PDB file of C-alpha atoms in Angstrom:
ATOM      1  CA  LYS X  12     -24.204  25.743 -19.686  1.00 44.00           C
ATOM      2  CA  ALA X  13     -22.654  22.651 -18.128  1.00 47.00           C
ATOM      3  CA  GLY X  14     -23.251  19.225 -19.625  1.00 49.00           C
ATOM      4  CA  PRO X  15     -25.129  16.384 -17.941  1.00 48.00           C
ATOM      5  CA  GLY X  16     -22.019  14.959 -16.267  1.00 48.00           C
ATOM      6  CA  ALA X  17     -20.856  18.274 -14.802  1.00 43.00           C
ATOM      7  CA  THR X  18     -22.588  17.808 -11.453  1.00 44.00           C
ATOM      8  CA  SER X  19     -21.238  14.305 -10.898  1.00 46.00           C
ATOM      9  CA  GLN X  20     -17.752  15.363 -12.016  1.00 44.00           C
ATOM     10  CA  ALA X  21     -17.789  18.311  -9.608  1.00 49.00           C
ATOM     11  CA  GLY X  22     -19.019  15.995  -6.849  1.00 49.00           C
ATOM     12  CA  SER X  23     -16.255  13.493  -7.626  1.00 47.00           C
ATOM     13  CA  THR X  24     -13.620  16.230  -7.596  1.00 52.00           C
ATOM     14  CA  ALA X  25     -14.889  17.519  -4.257  1.00 57.00           C
ATOM     15  CA  ALA X  26     -14.895  14.001  -2.822  1.00 56.00           C
ATOM     16  CA  LEU X  27     -11.320  13.379  -4.027  1.00 53.00           C
ATOM     17  CA  SER X  28     -10.192  16.719  -2.595  1.00 58.00           C
ATOM     18  CA  GLN X  29     -11.836  15.935   0.720  1.00 61.00           C
ATOM     19  CA  ALA X  30     -10.260  12.448   0.771  1.00 62.00           C
ATOM     20  CA  LEU X  31      -6.801  13.905   0.070  1.00 61.00           C
ATOM     21  CA  LEU X  32      -7.133  16.500   2.821  1.00 63.00           C
ATOM     22  CA  ARG X  33      -8.399  13.873   5.282  1.00 68.00           C
ATOM     23  CA  TYR X  34      -5.410  11.645   4.385  1.00 64.00           C
ATOM     24  CA  ILE X  35      -2.740  14.341   4.714  1.00 66.00           C
ATOM     25  CA  ASN X  36      -4.193  15.607   7.997  1.00 68.00           C
ATOM     26  CA  SER X  37      -4.337  12.100   9.485  1.00 66.00           C
ATOM     27  CA  ALA X  38      -2.296  11.226  12.567  1.00 58.00           C
ATOM     28  CA  GLN X  39       0.267   9.520  10.323  1.00 61.00           C
ATOM     29  CA  PHE X  40       1.785  12.866   9.301  1.00 64.00           C
ATOM     30  CA  ARG X  41       1.494  15.004  12.475  1.00 67.00           C
ATOM     31  CA  TRP X  42       1.746  18.484  10.953  1.00 68.00           C
ATOM     32  CA  MET X  43       2.089  21.568  13.172  1.00 69.00           C
ATOM     33  CA  SER X  44      -1.092  23.009  11.643  1.00 72.00           C
ATOM     34  CA  PRO X  45      -3.747  21.462   9.405  1.00 76.00           C
ATOM     35  CA  ILE X  46      -3.200  21.526   5.645  1.00 75.00           C
ATOM     36  CA  ASP X  47      -6.288  23.079   4.113  1.00 73.00           C
ATOM     37  CA  SER X  48      -5.688  23.248   0.350  1.00 72.00           C
ATOM     38  CA  VAL X  49      -5.291  20.553  -2.257  1.00 66.00           C
ATOM     39  CA  HIS X  50      -2.381  22.403  -3.858  1.00 68.00           C
ATOM     40  CA  ARG X  51      -0.500  22.576  -0.556  1.00 75.00           C
ATOM     41  CA  ALA X  52      -1.321  18.925   0.165  1.00 71.00           C
ATOM     42  CA  MET X  53       0.092  17.803  -3.185  1.00 69.00           C
ATOM     43  CA  ALA X  54       3.218  19.910  -2.779  1.00 75.00           C
ATOM     44  CA  THR X  55       3.730  18.667   0.779  1.00 74.00           C
ATOM     45  CA  LEU X  56       3.230  14.997  -0.003  1.00 69.00           C
ATOM     46  CA  GLY X  57       5.474  14.861  -3.049  1.00 68.00           C
ATOM     47  CA  ARG X  58       5.300  12.569  -6.046  1.00 68.00           C
ATOM     48  CA  ASP X  59       5.887   9.203  -4.371  1.00 66.00           C
ATOM     49  CA  GLU X  60       3.442   9.767  -1.524  1.00 68.00           C
ATOM     50  CA  MET X  61       0.823  11.095  -3.979  1.00 66.00           C
ATOM     51  CA  ARG X  62       1.255   7.939  -6.094  1.00 64.00           C
ATOM     52  CA  ARG X  63       0.757   5.789  -3.031  1.00 66.00           C
ATOM     53  CA  TRP X  64      -2.326   7.729  -1.930  1.00 66.00           C
ATOM     54  CA  ALA X  65      -3.789   7.596  -5.440  1.00 64.00           C
ATOM     55  CA  ALA X  66      -3.183   3.841  -5.682  1.00 65.00           C
ATOM     56  CA  MET X  67      -4.918   3.199  -2.357  1.00 66.00           C
ATOM     57  CA  LEU X  68      -7.808   5.458  -3.303  1.00 66.00           C
ATOM     58  CA  ALA X  69      -8.121   3.725  -6.675  1.00 63.00           C
ATOM     59  CA  LEU X  70      -8.097   0.339  -4.977  1.00 60.00           C
ATOM     60  CA  ILE X  71     -10.760   1.353  -2.501  1.00 61.00           C
ATOM     61  CA  THR X  72     -13.051   3.066  -5.016  1.00 60.00           C
ATOM     62  CA  THR X  73     -12.536   0.831  -8.054  1.00 59.00           C
ATOM     63  CA  PHE X  74     -13.127  -2.332  -6.116  1.00 55.00           C
ATOM     64  CA  ASP X  75     -15.939  -0.900  -4.023  1.00 62.00           C
ATOM     65  CA  GLY X  76     -17.796  -4.241  -4.033  1.00 70.00           C
ATOM     66  CA  LEU X  77     -14.854  -6.142  -2.544  1.00 72.00           C
ATOM     67  CA  SER X  78     -15.065  -7.461   0.957  1.00 79.00           C
ATOM     68  CA  PRO X  79     -13.491  -5.094   3.460  1.00 81.00           C
ATOM     69  CA  GLU X  80     -11.191  -7.938   4.513  1.00 87.00           C
ATOM     70  CA  ILE X  81      -9.538  -8.102   1.071  1.00 86.00           C
ATOM     71  CA  VAL X  82      -8.989  -4.344   0.957  1.00 84.00           C
ATOM     72  CA  THR X  83      -7.683  -4.287   4.540  1.00 88.00           C
ATOM     73  CA  THR X  84      -5.359  -7.233   3.889  1.00 92.00           C
ATOM     74  CA  ALA X  85      -3.998  -5.688   0.690  1.00 91.00           C
ATOM     75  CA  VAL X  86      -3.352  -2.274   2.251  1.00 89.00           C
ATOM     76  CA  ALA X  87      -1.793  -3.769   5.402  1.00 93.00           C
ATOM     77  CA  ARG X  88       0.393  -6.052   3.281  1.00 95.00           C
ATOM     78  CA  GLY X  89       1.562  -3.089   1.225  1.00 94.00           C
ATOM     79  CA  ARG X  90       2.412  -1.076   4.315  1.00 93.00           C
ATOM     80  CA  PHE X  91       4.121  -4.086   5.924  1.00 96.00           C
ATOM     81  CA  CYS X  92       6.338  -4.555   2.858  1.00 96.00           C
ATOM     82  CA  GLU X  93       7.078  -0.828   2.776  1.00 93.00           C
ATOM     83  CA  LEU X  94       8.143  -0.844   6.430  1.00 95.00           C
ATOM     84  CA  LEU X  95      10.519  -3.728   5.726  1.00 96.00           C
ATOM     85  CA  ALA X  96      12.331  -1.812   2.955  1.00 95.00           C
ATOM     86  CA  PRO X  97      14.861  -0.120   5.285  1.00 95.00           C
ATOM     87  CA  VAL X  98      15.445  -3.427   7.072  1.00 94.00           C
ATOM     88  CA  ILE X  99      16.743  -4.986   3.838  1.00 95.00           C
ATOM     89  CA  GLY X 100      18.632  -1.839   2.825  1.00 95.00           C
ATOM     90  CA  ALA X 101      16.091  -0.784   0.200  1.00 95.00           C
ATOM     91  CA  GLU X 102      14.710   2.393   1.754  1.00 93.00           C
ATOM     92  CA  GLN X 103      14.851   4.118  -1.641  1.00 93.00           C
ATOM     93  CA  ARG X 104      12.566   1.383  -3.008  1.00 92.00           C
ATOM     94  CA  ALA X 105       9.957   1.470  -0.230  1.00 91.00           C
ATOM     95  CA  ASN X 106       7.215   2.558  -2.630  1.00 89.00           C
ATOM     96  CA  ASP X 107       7.976  -0.364  -4.960  1.00 92.00           C
ATOM     97  CA  LEU X 108       7.601  -2.746  -2.036  1.00 94.00           C
ATOM     98  CA  PHE X 109       4.388  -0.999  -1.000  1.00 92.00           C
ATOM     99  CA  PHE X 110       2.918  -1.483  -4.496  1.00 89.00           C
ATOM    100  CA  ALA X 111       4.023  -5.130  -4.578  1.00 94.00           C
ATOM    101  CA  GLY X 112       2.171  -5.811  -1.350  1.00 94.00           C
ATOM    102  CA  LEU X 113      -0.862  -3.720  -2.278  1.00 90.00           C
ATOM    103  CA  PHE X 114      -1.388  -5.374  -5.647  1.00 90.00           C
ATOM    104  CA  SER X 115      -0.324  -8.900  -4.686  1.00 94.00           C
ATOM    105  CA  MET X 116      -4.033  -9.684  -4.368  1.00 91.00           C
ATOM    106  CA  ALA X 117      -4.964  -8.219  -7.767  1.00 87.00           C
ATOM    107  CA  ASP X 118      -6.119 -11.636  -8.977  1.00 89.00           C
ATOM    108  CA  MET X 119      -8.668 -11.858  -6.150  1.00 87.00           C
ATOM    109  CA  MET X 120      -9.737  -8.254  -6.705  1.00 83.00           C
ATOM    110  CA  MET X 121     -10.232  -8.600 -10.455  1.00 83.00           C
ATOM    111  CA  GLY X 122     -11.241 -12.234 -10.673  1.00 85.00           C
ATOM    112  CA  VAL X 123      -8.573 -13.059 -13.273  1.00 88.00           C
ATOM    113  CA  PRO X 124      -5.188 -14.810 -13.127  1.00 92.00           C
ATOM    114  CA  ILE X 125      -2.513 -12.657 -11.487  1.00 92.00           C
ATOM    115  CA  GLU X 126      -0.509 -12.298 -14.713  1.00 92.00           C
ATOM    116  CA  ASP X 127      -3.554 -10.861 -16.499  1.00 90.00           C
ATOM    117  CA  ALA X 128      -4.405  -8.582 -13.582  1.00 85.00           C
ATOM    118  CA  LEU X 129      -0.891  -7.127 -13.459  1.00 88.00           C
ATOM    119  CA  HIS X 130      -0.997  -6.187 -17.153  1.00 86.00           C
ATOM    120  CA  SER X 131      -3.617  -3.558 -16.381  1.00 80.00           C
ATOM    121  CA  ILE X 132      -1.791  -2.048 -13.388  1.00 81.00           C
ATOM    122  CA  PRO X 133       1.025   0.443 -14.018  1.00 79.00           C
ATOM    123  CA  MET X 134       3.851  -0.485 -11.654  1.00 82.00           C
ATOM    124  CA  ASP X 135       7.608  -0.747 -11.470  1.00 87.00           C
ATOM    125  CA  GLU X 136       9.129  -3.951 -12.836  1.00 92.00           C
ATOM    126  CA  SER X 137      10.590  -4.862  -9.428  1.00 92.00           C
ATOM    127  CA  SER X 138       7.093  -4.703  -7.894  1.00 92.00           C
ATOM    128  CA  ARG X 139       5.688  -6.894 -10.656  1.00 94.00           C
ATOM    129  CA  ARG X 140       8.596  -9.331 -10.281  1.00 95.00           C
ATOM    130  CA  ALA X 141       8.064  -9.543  -6.498  1.00 96.00           C
ATOM    131  CA  ILE X 142       4.500 -10.722  -7.115  1.00 96.00           C
ATOM    132  CA  LEU X 143       5.388 -13.187  -9.860  1.00 96.00           C
ATOM    133  CA  ASP X 144       8.776 -14.463  -8.632  1.00 96.00           C
ATOM    134  CA  PRO X 145       8.829 -15.454  -4.945  1.00 95.00           C
ATOM    135  CA  THR X 146      12.604 -16.038  -5.126  1.00 96.00           C
ATOM    136  CA  SER X 147      13.406 -12.439  -6.135  1.00 95.00           C
ATOM    137  CA  GLU X 148      14.741 -10.027  -3.512  1.00 94.00           C
ATOM    138  CA  PHE X 149      11.378  -8.296  -3.114  1.00 96.00           C
ATOM    139  CA  GLY X 150       9.546 -11.595  -3.642  1.00 97.00           C
ATOM    140  CA  LEU X 151      11.110 -12.919  -0.432  1.00 97.00           C
ATOM    141  CA  VAL X 152       9.905  -9.848   1.469  1.00 97.00           C
ATOM    142  CA  LEU X 153       6.412 -10.188  -0.003  1.00 97.00           C
ATOM    143  CA  GLY X 154       6.407 -13.918   0.770  1.00 97.00           C
ATOM    144  CA  ALA X 155       7.406 -13.226   4.378  1.00 97.00           C
ATOM    145  CA  ALA X 156       4.586 -10.668   4.655  1.00 96.00           C
ATOM    146  CA  MET X 157       2.059 -13.123   3.224  1.00 97.00           C
ATOM    147  CA  ALA X 158       3.246 -15.921   5.537  1.00 97.00           C
ATOM    148  CA  TYR X 159       2.969 -13.602   8.539  1.00 97.00           C
ATOM    149  CA  GLN X 160      -0.576 -12.613   7.581  1.00 96.00           C
ATOM    150  CA  ARG X 161      -1.660 -16.236   7.399  1.00 96.00           C
ATOM    151  CA  ALA X 162       0.185 -17.068  10.641  1.00 96.00           C
ATOM    152  CA  ASP X 163       2.465 -19.611   8.952  1.00 97.00           C
ATOM    153  CA  TRP X 164       5.291 -19.059  11.425  1.00 96.00           C
ATOM    154  CA  PRO X 165       7.817 -21.594  10.085  1.00 97.00           C
ATOM    155  CA  GLU X 166       7.498 -20.171   6.551  1.00 97.00           C
ATOM    156  CA  TYR X 167       7.599 -16.599   7.862  1.00 97.00           C
ATOM    157  CA  VAL X 168      10.799 -17.226   9.844  1.00 97.00           C
ATOM    158  CA  ASP X 169      12.422 -18.985   6.866  1.00 97.00           C
ATOM    159  CA  LEU X 170      11.501 -16.310   4.310  1.00 97.00           C
ATOM    160  CA  ALA X 171      12.347 -13.468   6.681  1.00 96.00           C
ATOM    161  CA  ALA X 172      15.793 -14.956   7.320  1.00 96.00           C
ATOM    162  CA  ARG X 173      16.377 -15.451   3.572  1.00 96.00           C
ATOM    163  CA  ALA X 174      15.364 -11.809   2.972  1.00 96.00           C
ATOM    164  CA  GLY X 175      17.636 -10.549   5.775  1.00 95.00           C
ATOM    165  CA  ILE X 176      14.816  -9.599   8.135  1.00 96.00           C
ATOM    166  CA  ASP X 177      15.002 -10.219  11.862  1.00 94.00           C
ATOM    167  CA  ALA X 178      11.782 -12.098  12.688  1.00 93.00           C
ATOM    168  CA  GLY X 179      11.058  -9.923  15.744  1.00 93.00           C
ATOM    169  CA  ARG X 180      11.591  -6.697  13.820  1.00 93.00           C
ATOM    170  CA  GLY X 181       9.227  -7.991  11.149  1.00 94.00           C
ATOM    171  CA  ALA X 182       6.591  -8.686  13.800  1.00 94.00           C
ATOM    172  CA  ASP X 183       6.904  -5.095  15.041  1.00 95.00           C
ATOM    173  CA  ALA X 184       6.560  -3.826  11.462  1.00 95.00           C
ATOM    174  CA  TYR X 185       3.423  -5.912  10.981  1.00 95.00           C
ATOM    175  CA  LEU X 186       1.765  -4.490  14.096  1.00 95.00           C
ATOM    176  CA  GLU X 187       2.602  -0.978  12.927  1.00 94.00           C
ATOM    177  CA  ALA X 188       1.190  -1.776   9.465  1.00 94.00           C
ATOM    178  CA  VAL X 189      -2.072  -3.040  10.975  1.00 94.00           C
ATOM    179  CA  ARG X 190      -2.447   0.092  13.123  1.00 91.00           C
ATOM    180  CA  TRP X 191      -1.690   2.353  10.148  1.00 86.00           C
ATOM    181  CA  THR X 192      -4.186   0.511   7.922  1.00 85.00           C
ATOM    182  CA  ASP X 193      -6.904   0.580  10.551  1.00 85.00           C
ATOM    183  CA  HIS X 194      -6.443   4.305  11.037  1.00 81.00           C
ATOM    184  CA  LEU X 195      -6.345   4.959   7.292  1.00 76.00           C
ATOM    185  CA  LEU X 196      -9.405   2.895   6.389  1.00 75.00           C
ATOM    186  CA  HIS X 197     -11.517   3.336   9.496  1.00 75.00           C
ATOM    187  CA  GLY X 198     -10.391   6.706  10.832  1.00 64.00           C
TER     188      GLY X 198
END
């Protein structure tokens, strides 16, 4: 006989499976035919993409009481930073930049200082450094993304130039990040 939590655990597993299948079959991936099993989805996505999906899902579900604006801003910022990775020659580190952008608002999400918030989030040291050191290589990219989001054009242009990002290419990346986030979060 199943214990008292068995029904809720089965429901949670089904919800996670459904969320994963919805994510992998989204327009972002454009598969020839729909992926209909969790096993195939995990194998198709690979480790890095699964980590990214799990982090976004954790953010959305753990901080369920957060304003949608904070979640949307964090996800768009993560995607924006990720899209800038190839521009600065760091395509192999795109996930690290994604995590830096995604968790750069951890202090607002958790209601604690950023240093304390980052202690509870498993992430690469370069992602953590980007959040805590705005002069680091990834910190400049994150700073440019944050300046763009708040429409601080002089700061954006300065930080983008210091990071090696063409300001116009960054603007295109931001628009793509906003579209991607809207599709991901709002279908």
